[in-house]
Amino acid sequence: MFARNFSRVLLSATALSLLSACAVVDKQDTAEKSNWFVSMFEKSGQEYAEKATMLYLQGDFDKSLQNTVEALKENPRNQQALLVGALASEKLGRYNRARQYYEDLIIINGDETSVLGSKDSQPHKIVETAKNNLRAITITQNKLTIENRDGSKSFSISEKSGAEQSKNTIAEALSKKSIPAVQTQPVGIDDIFNQNEQNIVSRFLILKELAEKDLITKEEFLTRRTANVGGLLPLTNPAPGVGVIEPVPSPDLIIERIEILKDGVETRAITPREFSAEREVIIEALMSPNPRERLKNKAPSKNILDAAKDLRRLEVLYELDLITSGEKEAEKKAIEKYLGIDRTPKKQEVKTQVKAEPVVKAKTEEVKPAVVTPKVEEKPIEQEIMAEEIVEIKTPQVSSPF
């Protein structure tokens, strides 16, 4: 009895072990078949992909893209076809299609490598190339500037949006400075500056912030400021370039754009030359160091109310660190001069008593001594600024590598 039960147990154990072994073999066989199927599927469409690659290298981007489409019909996950299709689309200016192909490659996240699209002619993982090139497309599609018919550069922003941005830029700068002269009076920015003046002030605030963040050099700051400071001080400086009254984006947007360009260079999405070229265009659009055409300077105020507004504007500009004390005083004197106000201290006349000499009557003609008044040349107000005051220009401490 015992022997019969023992044999049954032994038989059951043997059968169980055989079934387990079969399950393992079957599982391994299924995995191998699955991997083989995925591998073969990934390679499907390869003939079209290789043809598309050859056409791309020959510069025939249209036919390259056509073969890419055929390859992706057979296999939407063919990484070589997706990469060549994206590169060809970029060459043809079809950035949305290129973006789609790059995004597909990032989702696939494969391990394949290729020299196509490489900036250093070395093989890189296709997914990394896709990420870098996608970033470059984003940079290309979001340019801040446009070129005008006369060749000058300006920002691609609507007048309405630009007006709002300029006002916000000035309001934020005023709040950071906590200027009592502005906060204690129930008036807004529109009461201090008109729309053109708001755009001008906004540009100078942005230029100053770029210098403070080391995104422009000291020389770039000074040359642009000197060429256009007449927009802030119209009575004592030449008129600024016409572009300073045009709409301008917020400083955050411009700074973010330059930072994106820097990141693009670091990741090799764009070349250093491409970075320098676009950065220069952005700064040129902000404020030109050599304006091709200049505005007409603002006429002096002829009444007390307008002059008072001009003086208040000067105080705000000074508190924002956009002008120096010497520049403010010179402009103030000019404002007062045109109103006929003379604040120069007058010399007091000293009366001296002279003893009368005895009169001697003689038949001689009385000769009156000629009174000669020396001519005093009136110096222009601009020249009244002392040299040490001119040096006072508050240039941010910059160490920009550009």
PDB file of N, CA and C in Angstrom, residues 42 47 102 200 211 221 302 383:
ATOM      1  N   GLU A  42      10.845  46.918 -36.551  1.00  0.00           N
ATOM      2  CA  GLU A  42      11.649  48.141 -36.528  1.00  0.00           C
ATOM      3  C   GLU A  42      12.430  48.300 -37.823  1.00  0.00           C
ATOM      4  N   GLU A  47      14.409  50.115 -46.487  1.00  0.00           N
ATOM      5  CA  GLU A  47      14.845  50.398 -47.860  1.00  0.00           C
ATOM      6  C   GLU A  47      14.514  51.835 -48.251  1.00  0.00           C
ATOM      7  N   TYR A 102      10.501  64.888 -34.715  1.00  0.00           N
ATOM      8  CA  TYR A 102      11.395  64.905 -33.557  1.00  0.00           C
ATOM      9  C   TYR A 102      10.660  64.461 -32.294  1.00  0.00           C
ATOM     10  N   ILE A 200      10.051 104.753 -24.664  1.00  0.00           N
ATOM     11  CA  ILE A 200      11.459 105.150 -24.533  1.00  0.00           C
ATOM     12  C   ILE A 200      12.004 104.747 -23.163  1.00  0.00           C
ATOM     13  N   ALA A 211      22.437  94.972 -18.907  1.00  0.00           N
ATOM     14  CA  ALA A 211      23.809  95.215 -18.452  1.00  0.00           C
ATOM     15  C   ALA A 211      24.022  94.658 -17.049  1.00  0.00           C
ATOM     16  N   PHE A 221      26.345  99.026 -23.617  1.00  0.00           N
ATOM     17  CA  PHE A 221      25.436  99.860 -22.825  1.00  0.00           C
ATOM     18  C   PHE A 221      25.690 101.344 -23.078  1.00  0.00           C
ATOM     19  N   LYS A 302       6.312 126.116 -22.644  1.00  0.00           N
ATOM     20  CA  LYS A 302       6.187 127.571 -22.599  1.00  0.00           C
ATOM     21  C   LYS A 302       5.295 128.056 -21.462  1.00  0.00           C
ATOM     22  N   GLN A 383      27.108 122.512 -21.876  1.00  0.00           N
ATOM     23  CA  GLN A 383      28.497 122.626 -21.484  1.00  0.00           C
ATOM     24  C   GLN A 383      28.661 123.013 -20.025  1.00  0.00           C
TER      25      GLN A 383
END
